[in-house]
Amino acid sequence: IRETEFGRTSFSKARFNNTEIQRCDFSEVFANDLSVFRCNFQNNLFNTSDITGSEFTNCEFNHCTFKDAFLTKAKFRQCRFNDCDFSRSSAQESVFSSCKFVKVNFGQAFLDGSQWSEYSFSDVQFRGASLNGAVIRSNNKTIDFQGALGLQ
């Protein structure tokens, strides 16, 4: 799928498997309870989209933007994020398991109650993010928690 604008489309309960998705605009998409497996996302926009309760497994996100997106209770397993922006997104009670994050911005994101396990961070920012009840532990010195609220 390439260079397509999906504005205000509904993908609820849809499934995507082994798909290459490049330069698409998913802004304002309503896509609750998606199931996404082994997909590669390149240069896509997910701004203000609602993907609440969706599951992403073994996916790669390169140069993607999730500004102001709703990711509440989403599950990301074995995913890789490179140069992505989650600023001001809402990912409360989301799960990030065995994921790798490189050059990712979670500035001013709402990550309350999120769970992070077996992850890898490199050059990740959480400036001004809300992390009440979130479980994030790391000795990695490239994480910027300046101004983050509620970190345990």
Coordinates of N, CA and C in Angstrom, one line a residue:
I1 N 0.9 -1.2 0.0 CA 0.0 0.0 0.0 C 0.9 1.2 0.0
R2 N 0.7 2.1 -1.0 CA 1.6 3.3 -1.1 C 0.8 4.6 -1.4
E3 N 1.3 5.6 -0.8 CA 0.9 7.0 -1.0 C -0.7 7.1 -1.1
T4 N -1.3 6.7 0.0 CA -2.8 6.7 0.0 C -3.2 7.5 1.2
E5 N -4.3 8.3 1.1 CA -4.8 9.0 2.2 C -6.1 8.3 2.7
F6 N -6.1 8.0 4.0 CA -7.2 7.2 4.5 C -8.1 8.0 5.5
G7 N -7.9 9.4 5.5 CA -8.6 10.2 6.4 C -10.0 9.8 6.7
R8 N -10.3 9.7 8.0 CA -11.6 9.4 8.6 C -12.2 8.1 8.1
T9 N -11.4 7.2 7.7 CA -11.8 5.8 7.3 C -11.9 5.0 8.6
S10 N -12.8 4.0 8.6 CA -12.9 3.1 9.7 C -12.3 1.7 9.3
F11 N -11.4 1.2 10.1 CA -10.8 -0.1 10.0 C -11.0 -0.9 11.2
S12 N -12.0 -0.7 11.9 CA -12.2 -1.5 13.2 C -12.3 -3.0 12.9
K13 N -11.5 -3.7 13.8 CA -11.4 -5.2 13.7 C -10.8 -5.7 12.4
A14 N -10.1 -4.9 11.7 CA -9.5 -5.3 10.4 C -8.2 -6.1 10.8
R15 N -7.7 -6.9 9.8 CA -6.5 -7.6 10.0 C -5.5 -7.2 8.8
F16 N -4.3 -7.0 9.2 CA -3.2 -6.8 8.2 C -2.1 -7.8 8.4
N17 N -1.7 -8.5 7.4 CA -0.6 -9.5 7.6 C 0.5 -9.3 6.5
N18 N 1.8 -9.3 6.8 CA 2.8 -9.2 5.9 C 2.6 -8.1 4.8
T19 N 2.4 -6.9 5.3 CA 2.1 -5.8 4.3 C 3.1 -4.7 4.4
E20 N 3.5 -4.2 3.3 CA 4.4 -3.0 3.3 C 3.6 -1.8 3.1
I21 N 3.7 -0.8 4.0 CA 2.8 0.4 3.9 C 3.7 1.6 3.9
Q22 N 3.7 2.4 2.8 CA 4.6 3.5 2.7 C 3.9 4.8 2.3
R23 N 4.4 5.9 3.0 CA 3.9 7.2 2.7 C 2.4 7.4 2.7
C24 N 1.7 6.7 3.6 CA 0.3 6.8 3.7 C -0.1 7.8 4.9
D25 N -1.3 8.4 4.7 CA -1.8 9.2 5.8 C -3.0 8.6 6.4
F26 N -2.8 8.1 7.6 CA -3.9 7.5 8.4 C -4.5 8.5 9.5
S27 N -4.2 9.8 9.3 CA -4.7 10.8 10.2 C -6.2 10.8 10.3
E28 N -6.7 10.8 11.6 CA -8.1 10.8 11.9 C -8.8 9.5 11.5
V29 N -8.0 8.4 11.4 CA -8.6 7.1 11.1 C -9.2 6.5 12.4
F30 N -10.3 5.9 12.3 CA -10.9 5.1 13.4 C -10.6 3.7 13.2
A31 N -9.7 3.1 14.0 CA -9.2 1.7 13.7 C -9.1 0.9 15.0
N32 N -10.1 0.9 15.8 CA -10.1 0.1 17.1 C -10.0 -1.4 16.8
D33 N -9.3 -2.0 17.7 CA -9.2 -3.5 17.7 C -8.6 -4.1 16.4
L34 N -7.6 -3.4 15.8 CA -6.9 -3.9 14.7 C -6.0 -5.0 15.1
S35 N -5.7 -6.0 14.2 CA -4.8 -7.0 14.4 C -3.7 -6.9 13.2
V36 N -2.5 -6.5 13.6 CA -1.5 -6.2 12.6 C -0.3 -7.1 12.8
F37 N 0.1 -7.9 11.9 CA 1.2 -8.9 12.0 C 2.2 -8.7 10.9
R38 N 3.5 -8.7 11.3 CA 4.6 -8.6 10.3 C 4.5 -7.5 9.2
C39 N 4.1 -6.3 9.6 CA 3.9 -5.3 8.7 C 5.1 -4.2 8.8
N40 N 5.4 -3.6 7.7 CA 6.5 -2.6 7.7 C 5.8 -1.3 7.3
F41 N 5.9 -0.3 8.2 CA 5.4 1.0 8.0 C 6.5 2.0 7.8
Q42 N 6.5 2.7 6.6 CA 7.6 3.6 6.3 C 7.0 5.0 6.0
N43 N 7.4 6.0 6.7 CA 7.0 7.4 6.5 C 5.4 7.6 6.4
N44 N 4.8 7.1 7.5 CA 3.3 7.2 7.5 C 2.9 8.2 8.6
L45 N 1.7 8.8 8.5 CA 1.1 9.7 9.4 C 0.0 9.0 10.1
F46 N -0.1 9.0 11.4 CA -1.2 8.4 12.2 C -1.7 9.5 13.2
N47 N -1.5 10.8 12.8 CA -1.9 11.9 13.7 C -3.4 11.9 14.0
T48 N -3.7 12.1 15.2 CA -5.1 12.1 15.7 C -5.9 10.9 15.3
S49 N -5.3 9.8 15.0 CA -6.0 8.5 14.7 C -6.4 7.8 16.0
D50 N -7.3 7.0 15.9 CA -7.8 6.2 17.1 C -7.6 4.7 16.8
I51 N -6.5 4.2 17.4 CA -6.3 2.7 17.3 C -6.3 2.0 18.6
T52 N -7.3 2.5 19.4 CA -7.5 1.9 20.8 C -7.7 0.4 20.7
G53 N -7.0 -0.3 21.6 CA -7.2 -1.7 21.7 C -6.6 -2.6 20.6
S54 N -5.8 -2.0 19.7 CA -5.3 -2.7 18.6 C -4.0 -3.5 19.0
E55 N -3.7 -4.5 18.2 CA -2.5 -5.3 18.5 C -1.6 -5.3 17.3
F56 N -0.3 -5.0 17.6 CA 0.7 -5.0 16.5 C 1.8 -6.0 17.0
T57 N 2.1 -7.0 16.1 CA 3.1 -8.0 16.4 C 4.1 -8.1 15.3
N58 N 5.4 -8.0 15.7 CA 6.5 -8.1 14.8 C 6.4 -7.1 13.6
C59 N 6.1 -5.9 14.0 CA 6.0 -4.8 13.0 C 7.2 -3.8 13.1
E60 N 7.4 -3.1 12.0 CA 8.5 -2.1 12.0 C 7.9 -0.8 11.6
F61 N 8.2 0.3 12.4 CA 7.8 1.6 12.1 C 9.0 2.5 11.9
N62 N 9.2 3.0 10.7 CA 10.3 3.9 10.4 C 9.7 5.3 9.9
H63 N 10.2 6.3 10.6 CA 9.8 7.7 10.3 C 8.3 7.9 10.3
C64 N 7.6 7.4 11.3 CA 6.2 7.5 11.4 C 5.8 8.5 12.5
T65 N 4.7 9.2 12.3 CA 4.3 10.2 13.3 C 2.9 9.8 13.8
F66 N 2.8 9.8 15.2 CA 1.6 9.5 15.9 C 1.1 10.6 16.8
K67 N 1.4 11.9 16.4 CA 1.0 13.0 17.2 C -0.5 13.0 17.5
D68 N -0.8 13.2 18.8 CA -2.2 13.3 19.3 C -3.0 12.1 18.9
A69 N -2.4 10.9 18.7 CA -3.1 9.7 18.4 C -3.6 9.1 19.7
F70 N -4.7 8.3 19.6 CA -5.2 7.5 20.7 C -4.8 6.0 20.6
L71 N -3.9 5.6 21.5 CA -3.4 4.2 21.4 C -3.7 3.5 22.7
T72 N -4.7 3.9 23.4 CA -5.1 3.4 24.7 C -5.3 1.9 24.6
K73 N -4.8 1.1 25.5 CA -4.9 -0.3 25.6 C -4.4 -1.1 24.4
A74 N -3.6 -0.4 23.6 CA -2.9 -1.1 22.4 C -1.8 -2.0 22.9
K75 N -1.5 -3.0 22.1 CA -0.4 -3.9 22.5 C 0.6 -3.9 21.3
F76 N 1.8 -3.7 21.6 CA 2.9 -3.7 20.7 C 3.9 -4.8 21.1
R77 N 4.0 -5.9 20.3 CA 4.9 -7.0 20.7 C 6.0 -7.2 19.6
Q78 N 7.2 -7.2 20.0 CA 8.3 -7.4 19.1 C 8.3 -6.4 17.9
C79 N 8.0 -5.2 18.2 CA 8.0 -4.1 17.2 C 9.3 -3.3 17.3
R80 N 9.6 -2.7 16.2 CA 10.8 -1.8 16.2 C 10.3 -0.4 15.7
F81 N 10.7 0.6 16.4 CA 10.3 2.0 16.1 C 11.6 2.8 15.9
N82 N 11.8 3.4 14.7 CA 12.9 4.2 14.4 C 12.5 5.5 13.9
D83 N 13.0 6.6 14.6 CA 12.7 8.0 14.3 C 11.2 8.2 14.2
C84 N 10.5 7.9 15.3 CA 9.0 8.1 15.3 C 8.7 9.1 16.4
D85 N 7.5 9.8 16.2 CA 7.1 10.9 17.1 C 5.7 10.5 17.6
F86 N 5.7 10.3 19.0 CA 4.4 10.0 19.7 C 4.0 11.2 20.5
S87 N 4.5 12.4 20.2 CA 4.2 13.5 21.1 C 2.7 13.8 21.2
R88 N 2.3 14.0 22.5 CA 0.9 14.3 22.9 C 0.0 13.2 22.6
S89 N 0.5 12.0 22.3 CA -0.4 10.8 22.1 C -0.9 10.3 23.4
S90 N -2.0 9.5 23.4 CA -2.5 8.9 24.6 C -2.4 7.4 24.4
A91 N -1.6 6.8 25.3 CA -1.3 5.4 25.3 C -1.5 4.8 26.7
Q92 N -2.5 5.2 27.4 CA -2.7 4.7 28.7 C -3.0 3.2 28.7
E93 N -2.4 2.5 29.6 CA -2.6 1.1 29.8 C -2.2 0.3 28.6
S94 N -1.3 0.8 27.8 CA -0.8 0.1 26.6 C 0.4 -0.8 27.0
V95 N 0.6 -1.8 26.2 CA 1.7 -2.7 26.5 C 2.8 -2.7 25.4
F96 N 4.0 -2.5 25.8 CA 5.1 -2.5 24.9 C 6.1 -3.7 25.3
S97 N 6.0 -4.8 24.6 CA 6.8 -6.0 25.0 C 7.8 -6.4 24.0
S98 N 9.1 -6.5 24.4 CA 10.1 -6.9 23.4 C 10.2 -6.0 22.2
C99 N 10.1 -4.7 22.5 CA 10.2 -3.7 21.4 C 11.5 -2.9 21.5
K100 N 11.9 -2.4 20.3 CA 13.1 -1.6 20.2 C 12.8 -0.2 19.8
F101 N 13.3 0.8 20.5 CA 13.0 2.2 20.2 C 14.3 2.9 19.9
V102 N 14.4 3.6 18.8 CA 15.6 4.4 18.4 C 15.1 5.7 17.9
K103 N 15.6 6.8 18.5 CA 15.2 8.1 18.2 C 13.7 8.3 18.2
V104 N 13.1 8.1 19.3 CA 11.6 8.1 19.5 C 11.3 9.2 20.5
N105 N 10.3 10.1 20.1 CA 9.8 11.1 21.0 C 8.5 10.8 21.6
F106 N 8.4 10.7 22.9 CA 7.2 10.5 23.7 C 6.8 11.8 24.4
G107 N 7.3 13.0 24.0 CA 7.1 14.2 24.7 C 5.7 14.5 24.9
Q108 N 5.3 14.9 26.1 CA 4.0 15.2 26.5 C 2.9 14.2 26.2
A109 N 3.3 12.9 26.1 CA 2.4 11.8 25.8 C 1.8 11.4 27.2
F110 N 0.6 10.8 27.1 CA -0.1 10.3 28.3 C 0.1 8.7 28.2
L111 N 1.1 8.3 29.1 CA 1.4 6.9 29.1 C 1.1 6.2 30.5
D112 N 0.1 6.8 31.2 CA -0.3 6.3 32.5 C -0.7 4.8 32.4
G113 N -0.1 4.1 33.4 CA -0.5 2.7 33.5 C 0.1 1.8 32.4
S114 N 1.0 2.3 31.5 CA 1.5 1.5 30.4 C 2.6 0.5 31.0
Q115 N 2.8 -0.6 30.3 CA 3.7 -1.6 30.8 C 4.8 -1.8 29.7
W116 N 6.1 -1.8 30.1 CA 7.2 -1.8 29.2 C 8.1 -3.0 29.7
S117 N 8.3 -4.0 28.9 CA 9.1 -5.2 29.3 C 10.0 -5.6 28.2
E118 N 11.2 -6.1 28.5 CA 12.2 -6.6 27.6 C 12.3 -5.6 26.4
Y119 N 12.5 -4.4 26.6 CA 12.6 -3.3 25.6 C 14.1 -2.9 25.4
S120 N 14.3 -2.1 24.4 CA 15.6 -1.5 24.1 C 15.3 -0.1 23.7
F121 N 16.0 0.9 24.5 CA 15.9 2.3 24.2 C 17.2 2.9 23.7
S122 N 17.2 3.7 22.7 CA 18.4 4.5 22.3 C 17.9 5.8 21.8
D123 N 18.3 6.9 22.5 CA 17.9 8.3 22.1 C 16.4 8.4 22.2
V124 N 15.8 8.1 23.3 CA 14.3 8.2 23.5 C 14.0 9.3 24.5
Q125 N 13.0 10.2 24.2 CA 12.6 11.3 25.0 C 11.3 11.1 25.6
F126 N 11.1 11.5 26.9 CA 9.8 11.4 27.6 C 9.5 12.8 28.2
R127 N 10.1 13.9 27.6 CA 9.9 15.2 28.3 C 8.5 15.6 28.4
G128 N 8.1 15.9 29.6 CA 6.7 16.3 29.9 C 5.6 15.2 29.8
A129 N 6.1 14.0 29.6 CA 5.1 12.9 29.5 C 4.5 12.5 30.9
S130 N 3.3 12.0 30.9 CA 2.6 11.6 32.1 C 2.8 10.1 32.2
L131 N 3.4 9.6 33.2 CA 3.8 8.2 33.4 C 3.2 7.6 34.7
N132 N 2.1 8.2 35.2 CA 1.6 7.7 36.5 C 1.2 6.2 36.4
G133 N 1.8 5.4 37.2 CA 1.5 4.0 37.3 C 2.2 3.2 36.2
A134 N 3.0 3.9 35.3 CA 3.8 3.1 34.3 C 4.9 2.4 34.9
V135 N 5.3 1.3 34.3 CA 6.4 0.5 34.7 C 7.5 0.6 33.6
I136 N 8.5 1.4 33.9 CA 9.7 1.5 32.9 C 10.9 1.6 33.8
R137 N 11.8 0.6 33.5 CA 13.1 0.6 34.3 C 14.2 0.4 33.3
S138 N 15.2 1.3 33.4 CA 16.4 1.1 32.5 C 17.6 1.8 33.0
N139 N 18.8 1.3 32.7 CA 20.0 2.0 33.1 C 20.5 2.7 31.9
N140 N 19.8 2.8 30.8 CA 20.2 3.4 29.5 C 20.3 4.9 29.7
K141 N 21.5 5.5 29.4 CA 21.7 6.9 29.6 C 21.1 7.8 28.5
T142 N 20.6 7.2 27.4 CA 20.1 8.0 26.3 C 18.6 8.3 26.4
I143 N 18.0 8.0 27.6 CA 16.6 8.3 27.8 C 16.5 9.6 28.5
D144 N 15.6 10.5 28.0 CA 15.4 11.8 28.6 C 14.1 11.9 29.3
F145 N 14.1 11.8 30.6 CA 12.8 11.9 31.4 C 12.6 13.3 31.9
Q146 N 13.3 14.3 31.5 CA 13.2 15.6 32.0 C 11.8 16.1 31.9
G147 N 11.2 16.5 33.1 CA 9.9 17.0 33.1 C 8.8 15.9 33.1
A148 N 9.1 14.6 33.0 CA 8.1 13.6 33.0 C 7.5 13.5 34.4
L149 N 6.2 13.2 34.4 CA 5.4 13.2 35.6 C 5.0 11.8 36.0
G150 N 5.2 11.5 37.3 CA 4.7 10.2 37.9 C 5.5 9.0 37.6
L151 N 6.7 9.1 37.2 CA 7.5 7.9 36.9 C 7.8 7.1 38.2
Q152 N 7.6 5.8 38.2 CA 7.9 5.0 39.4 C 9.3 4.7 39.5

